[in-house]
Coordinates of C-alpha atoms and ligand atoms in Angstrom, one line a residue:
M1 CA 35.7 262.8 232.6
A2 CA 37.0 261.6 236.1
G3 CA 38.2 258.1 236.2
P4 CA 36.3 255.3 238.0
V5 CA 35.9 255.4 241.7
S6 CA 38.6 253.2 243.4
R7 CA 36.9 252.8 246.9
A8 CA 34.2 250.4 247.9
L9 CA 30.7 251.4 247.5
R10 CA 27.9 250.0 250.1
V11 CA 24.4 250.2 248.6
P12 CA 20.9 248.7 250.0
S13 CA 18.8 246.3 248.2
F14 CA 15.2 246.4 249.2
A15 CA 12.5 243.9 249.0
K16 CA 9.1 244.3 247.4
V17 CA 5.5 242.7 247.8
N18 CA 2.9 242.6 245.2
L19 CA -0.1 244.2 246.6
G20 CA -2.2 242.8 243.8
L21 CA -1.1 240.5 240.6
E22 CA -3.3 239.5 237.8
V23 CA -2.1 237.2 235.0
L24 CA -3.8 238.3 231.6
G25 CA -2.5 235.6 229.3
T26 CA 0.5 234.0 227.8
R27 CA 2.9 235.7 225.7
G28 CA 4.9 234.8 222.4
D29 CA 8.1 235.0 224.4
G30 CA 7.1 232.4 227.0
Y31 CA 6.4 235.0 229.5
H32 CA 2.8 236.1 230.9
E33 CA 1.1 239.2 230.1
L34 CA 0.6 240.8 233.7
R35 CA -0.8 243.6 235.6
T36 CA 0.7 243.9 239.2
L37 CA 1.1 246.6 242.0
F38 CA 4.5 246.7 243.3
Q39 CA 5.3 248.0 246.8
T40 CA 9.0 248.3 248.2
V41 CA 9.4 247.8 251.8
D42 CA 12.4 248.5 253.8
L43 CA 13.4 245.1 254.6
A44 CA 16.8 245.0 252.5
D45 CA 20.1 243.0 251.7
E46 CA 23.2 244.7 252.1
I47 CA 25.5 244.9 249.0
L48 CA 29.2 245.7 249.1
L49 CA 30.9 246.6 245.6
Q50 CA 34.6 246.4 245.9
P51 CA 36.7 247.6 242.8
R52 CA 39.2 244.9 241.5
P53 CA 41.8 244.7 238.9
E54 CA 40.4 244.0 235.2
D55 CA 41.6 240.1 235.2
A56 CA 39.9 239.5 238.5
G57 CA 36.7 239.8 236.5
V58 CA 33.4 239.7 238.4
T59 CA 33.1 237.7 241.6
V60 CA 30.4 237.4 244.3
A61 CA 30.0 236.1 248.1
C62 CA 27.1 235.7 249.9
D63 CA 26.1 234.6 253.6
H64 CA 23.2 232.5 252.4
P65 CA 23.7 228.7 251.5
L66 CA 20.7 228.9 248.8
V67 CA 22.4 231.9 246.8
P68 CA 24.4 230.9 243.8
K69 CA 28.1 231.9 244.1
D70 CA 28.9 231.6 240.3
G71 CA 28.1 233.2 237.1
T72 CA 24.3 232.2 237.3
N73 CA 24.0 234.9 240.3
L74 CA 21.5 237.7 238.6
A75 CA 23.9 240.1 240.5
V76 CA 26.9 238.8 238.7
R77 CA 25.0 238.7 235.4
A78 CA 23.9 242.2 236.0
A79 CA 27.5 243.5 236.6
D80 CA 28.8 241.4 233.4
A81 CA 26.1 243.2 231.5
L82 CA 26.9 246.5 232.5
R83 CA 30.7 246.0 232.3
R84 CA 30.1 245.0 228.6
Y85 CA 27.9 247.7 228.0
G86 CA 30.0 250.5 229.3
N87 CA 33.1 249.1 228.1
V88 CA 34.8 248.9 231.6
A89 CA 38.1 247.8 232.2
T90 CA 38.1 247.0 235.9
G91 CA 36.8 244.1 237.7
V92 CA 34.4 243.8 241.0
H93 CA 33.7 241.8 243.9
I94 CA 30.2 241.7 245.1
E95 CA 29.4 240.9 248.6
I96 CA 25.7 240.2 249.6
R97 CA 24.7 240.1 253.1
K98 CA 21.0 238.3 252.7
R99 CA 18.2 239.4 254.8
I100 CA 15.3 239.0 252.3
P101 CA 14.1 235.3 252.4
V102 CA 15.2 233.6 249.3
G103 CA 12.5 232.0 246.9
G104 CA 9.8 234.1 248.9
G105 CA 8.4 236.1 246.1
L106 CA 9.9 239.2 247.6
G107 CA 12.1 240.0 244.4
G108 CA 15.4 239.6 246.6
G109 CA 17.6 238.3 243.4
S110 CA 15.9 240.9 241.2
S111 CA 16.5 243.6 243.7
N112 CA 20.2 242.6 243.9
A113 CA 20.5 242.8 240.4
A114 CA 19.2 246.5 240.1
A115 CA 21.2 247.6 243.1
V116 CA 24.4 246.3 241.6
L117 CA 23.4 248.2 238.3
L118 CA 22.8 251.4 240.2
G119 CA 25.9 251.0 242.3
L120 CA 28.2 250.2 239.5
D121 CA 26.7 252.8 237.4
R122 CA 28.0 255.5 240.0
L123 CA 31.2 253.5 240.9
W124 CA 32.1 253.3 237.1
R125 CA 31.0 256.8 236.4
L126 CA 28.9 255.6 233.3
G127 CA 26.1 258.3 234.3
L128 CA 23.3 256.0 232.8
G129 CA 20.8 256.6 235.9
P130 CA 17.6 254.5 236.2
A131 CA 16.3 255.3 232.7
G132 CA 19.6 254.4 231.0
L133 CA 19.9 251.2 232.9
H134 CA 16.1 250.2 232.1
G135 CA 17.1 248.3 228.9
L136 CA 19.8 246.2 230.4
A137 CA 17.6 245.6 233.6
R138 CA 14.6 244.1 231.8
K139 CA 17.0 241.6 230.1
L140 CA 18.0 240.3 233.5
G141 CA 14.6 239.8 234.7
A142 CA 10.9 240.9 234.4
D143 CA 11.0 242.3 238.0
V144 CA 14.5 243.9 237.8
P145 CA 13.3 247.2 236.3
F146 CA 10.6 248.0 239.1
F147 CA 13.8 248.2 241.6
L148 CA 15.3 250.8 239.5
V149 CA 12.2 253.1 240.5
G150 CA 10.5 251.7 243.8
G151 CA 7.6 252.9 245.9
T152 CA 4.1 252.0 245.0
A153 CA 4.0 251.3 241.3
L154 CA 1.8 249.7 238.5
G155 CA 3.6 247.2 236.4
L156 CA 2.6 246.1 233.1
A157 CA 3.6 243.7 230.1
R158 CA 5.9 241.2 231.9
G159 CA 6.0 243.6 234.9
D160 CA 8.8 245.2 233.4
E161 CA 6.8 248.3 232.2
V162 CA 6.5 250.5 235.4
Y163 CA 4.5 253.3 236.2
P164 CA 4.6 255.0 239.9
L165 CA 1.2 255.8 241.4
R166 CA 0.5 259.4 242.4
R167 CA -0.9 258.4 245.9
Q168 CA 1.9 256.1 247.5
V169 CA 0.7 253.5 249.9
R170 CA 2.2 253.9 253.4
A171 CA 1.5 251.1 256.1
H172 CA 3.2 249.1 258.5
V173 CA 4.0 245.6 257.0
V174 CA 4.2 242.3 258.7
L175 CA 6.1 239.8 256.2
V176 CA 5.5 235.9 257.0
D177 CA 8.3 233.5 255.7
A178 CA 6.3 230.4 255.2
G179 CA 9.6 228.6 255.1
M180 CA 8.8 226.8 251.7
P181 CA 10.8 228.2 248.9
V182 CA 8.8 228.1 245.5
S183 CA 9.9 228.4 242.0
T184 CA 8.3 231.2 240.1
A185 CA 8.7 229.5 236.6
A186 CA 6.9 226.2 238.1
V187 CA 4.2 228.3 239.7
F188 CA 3.5 229.9 236.2
R189 CA 3.6 226.4 234.4
R190 CA 1.1 225.1 236.8
L191 CA -1.3 228.1 236.2
D192 CA -0.9 227.2 232.4
A193 CA -1.7 223.5 233.0
S194 CA -4.9 224.2 235.4
L195 CA -8.1 223.0 233.7
T196 CA -10.2 225.5 235.5
P197 CA -10.9 228.6 233.0
R198 CA -9.9 231.9 234.6
E199 CA -11.8 235.0 234.2
N200 CA -9.4 238.2 233.5
S201 CA -10.0 240.2 236.8
N202 CA -10.2 244.0 236.8
S203 CA -9.4 244.5 240.4
I204 CA -6.2 246.7 239.7
F205 CA -8.1 248.8 237.4
Y206 CA -10.7 249.3 240.0
F207 CA -8.1 249.9 242.6
V208 CA -6.3 252.6 240.8
S209 CA -9.4 254.4 239.5
R210 CA -11.0 254.6 243.2
D211 CA -7.7 255.6 244.5
L212 CA -7.4 258.5 242.2
E213 CA -10.8 259.6 243.4
G214 CA -9.5 259.5 247.0
S215 CA -11.0 256.3 248.2
R216 CA -8.4 253.5 248.8
D217 CA -9.8 249.9 249.0
L218 CA -7.0 247.5 249.4
R219 CA -9.6 244.5 249.9
L220 CA -10.2 244.7 245.9
L221 CA -6.9 243.6 245.3
T222 CA -6.3 239.8 244.6
N223 CA -3.2 237.4 243.5
D224 CA -4.0 235.2 240.7
L225 CA -0.9 233.0 241.4
E226 CA -1.8 232.1 244.8
Q227 CA -4.0 229.1 243.9
A228 CA -1.2 227.7 241.5
A229 CA 1.4 228.4 244.2
L230 CA -0.7 226.4 246.8
E231 CA -1.1 223.5 244.2
E232 CA 2.8 223.6 243.7
A233 CA 3.6 223.4 247.5
P234 CA 0.5 221.6 248.9
A235 CA 1.9 221.8 252.6
L236 CA 1.7 225.5 252.1
K237 CA -2.0 225.7 252.1
E238 CA -2.6 224.8 255.7
R239 CA 0.1 227.4 256.8
A240 CA -1.4 230.0 254.4
E241 CA -4.9 229.6 255.9
R242 CA -3.6 230.1 259.5
I243 CA -1.2 232.8 258.5
R244 CA -4.0 234.8 256.9
A245 CA -6.5 234.3 259.5
V246 CA -4.0 235.7 262.0
L247 CA -3.3 238.6 260.0
V248 CA -6.8 239.5 259.5
R249 CA -7.7 239.1 263.1
A250 CA -5.0 241.7 264.0
G251 CA -6.7 244.0 261.8
A252 CA -4.9 243.9 258.5
G253 CA -6.1 246.0 255.7
L254 CA -4.7 243.5 253.1
A255 CA -3.5 240.0 253.9
A256 CA -2.1 238.3 250.7
L257 CA 0.7 236.1 249.1
S258 CA 3.5 238.1 247.6
G259 CA 4.3 237.2 243.9
S260 CA 4.5 233.5 243.4
G261 CA 5.2 233.0 247.1
S262 CA 5.9 231.4 249.6
T263 CA 5.9 234.9 251.9
Y264 CA 2.5 236.2 253.0
F265 CA 2.2 239.7 254.3
G266 CA -0.1 241.9 256.0
L267 CA -0.6 245.7 255.8
F268 CA -1.6 247.5 258.9
D269 CA -2.4 251.3 259.4
G270 CA -0.8 251.4 262.8
A271 CA 2.2 250.1 264.6
G272 CA 0.0 248.7 267.3
K273 CA -1.8 246.4 265.1
A274 CA 1.3 245.1 263.3
R275 CA 2.8 244.3 266.6
L276 CA -0.2 242.4 267.8
A277 CA -0.1 240.5 264.4
R278 CA 3.8 239.7 265.0
R279 CA 3.2 238.5 268.5
A280 CA 0.3 236.1 267.3
L281 CA 2.3 234.8 264.5
G282 CA 5.4 234.2 266.7
A283 CA 2.9 232.3 269.4
A284 CA 1.7 230.1 266.4
G285 CA 5.2 229.2 265.5
F286 CA 5.8 231.6 262.4
A287 CA 8.7 233.7 261.6
A288 CA 7.3 237.3 261.1
I289 CA 9.5 240.1 259.9
P290 CA 8.7 243.7 260.8
A291 CA 8.7 246.5 257.9
R292 CA 7.4 249.6 256.6
T293 CA 6.3 250.5 253.0
L294 CA 8.9 252.4 251.2
S295 CA 7.5 255.3 248.9
L296 CA 8.9 256.7 246.0
D297 CA 10.3 259.7 247.5
Q298 CA 11.7 257.6 250.4
Y299 CA 13.3 255.1 247.8
R300 CA 14.8 258.1 246.0
K301 CA 16.3 259.5 249.0
V302 CA 17.7 256.4 250.2
W303 CA 19.3 255.7 246.9
S304 CA 20.8 259.4 246.4
R305 CA 22.4 259.1 249.8
S306 CA 23.9 255.8 249.1
L307 CA 25.2 257.1 245.8
G308 CA 26.6 260.2 247.4
R309 CA 24.5 262.5 245.4
Ligands
LIG401 O1 12.1 237.2 234.7 P1 12.1 236.3 235.7 O2 13.5 235.3 235.5 O3 12.4 236.9 237.1 O4 10.9 235.4 235.9 C1 11.2 234.0 236.5 C2 10.2 233.1 235.6 O5 8.8 233.4 235.9 C3 10.2 233.2 234.1 O6 11.2 232.2 233.6 C4 8.7 232.9 233.8 O7 8.8 231.4 233.6 C5 7.9 233.4 234.9 N1 7.4 234.7 234.3 C6 6.4 234.7 233.4 N2 5.9 235.9 233.2 C7 6.1 237.0 233.7 C8 7.2 237.1 234.6 C9 7.8 235.8 235.1 O8 6.1 233.8 233.0 N3 5.5 238.1 233.5

């Protein structure tokens, strides 16, 4: 077998939105049983993996002040875990250029971890691939396995059982960073403390069944975490109402909170409507990021190009 690659490797690390998210109950392991529809978008951080001598270990640099630069960084934990798993005798320096809002429900940290696993699997010639990396990925975080797959996918259990949808969603996306990072764990705690009994919804089941019959209805989808996120960050509520109103007025087929927030997003079937939404959001004082959905095939292609396959 050829030895480890000694040159640096540059890989993308895409963001996701949750088109819908249902919390079905609590689990024995402290997590929650979920049913969610993940979607990758083409907004991405850039990661540079630079081989280092063994005694240098795993180090990280990032241009964003809120991203940890020590061993608690999920990208570092991913590299350490893979290094141990593969008995790798070299170090690596990870450089992250952040474009995905931090603490925004867009999966930036989880995506970075998955990108590091895929990149180092190539750099260190371990040959594990997405399937072989899944076990390590799920230990790092519930959203990490999804980023080994990408596209439009159903997430079950903790969100770490991932099943791609046959018909992939294609749309223009407008992401609105409400500028209030929210802790996912805190939002789940608030949901548990809520006195209002929640009925389990079946919106994702209906969406997927209808979709299989060729009639797609994004408006069926809901996010069970939204209420708790708005309670966790009360100042977000007023902003959320304004953001959603602008997105809907511009013709969004779906206007929703991603994950535990605080990023809202709109899906549009045309570039014109998306542009209109961005302009209106800008005029209302919100930072809007333009993006496109990234389908399963597109995700695969970008990754095989990055890994030189
Ligand atoms: O797995 P990850 O560290 O990304 O999750 C962050 C937090 O979100 C967890 O510590 C947990 O509190 C909460 N969570 C949950 N159930 C899930 C996913 C996440 O309770 N299925």
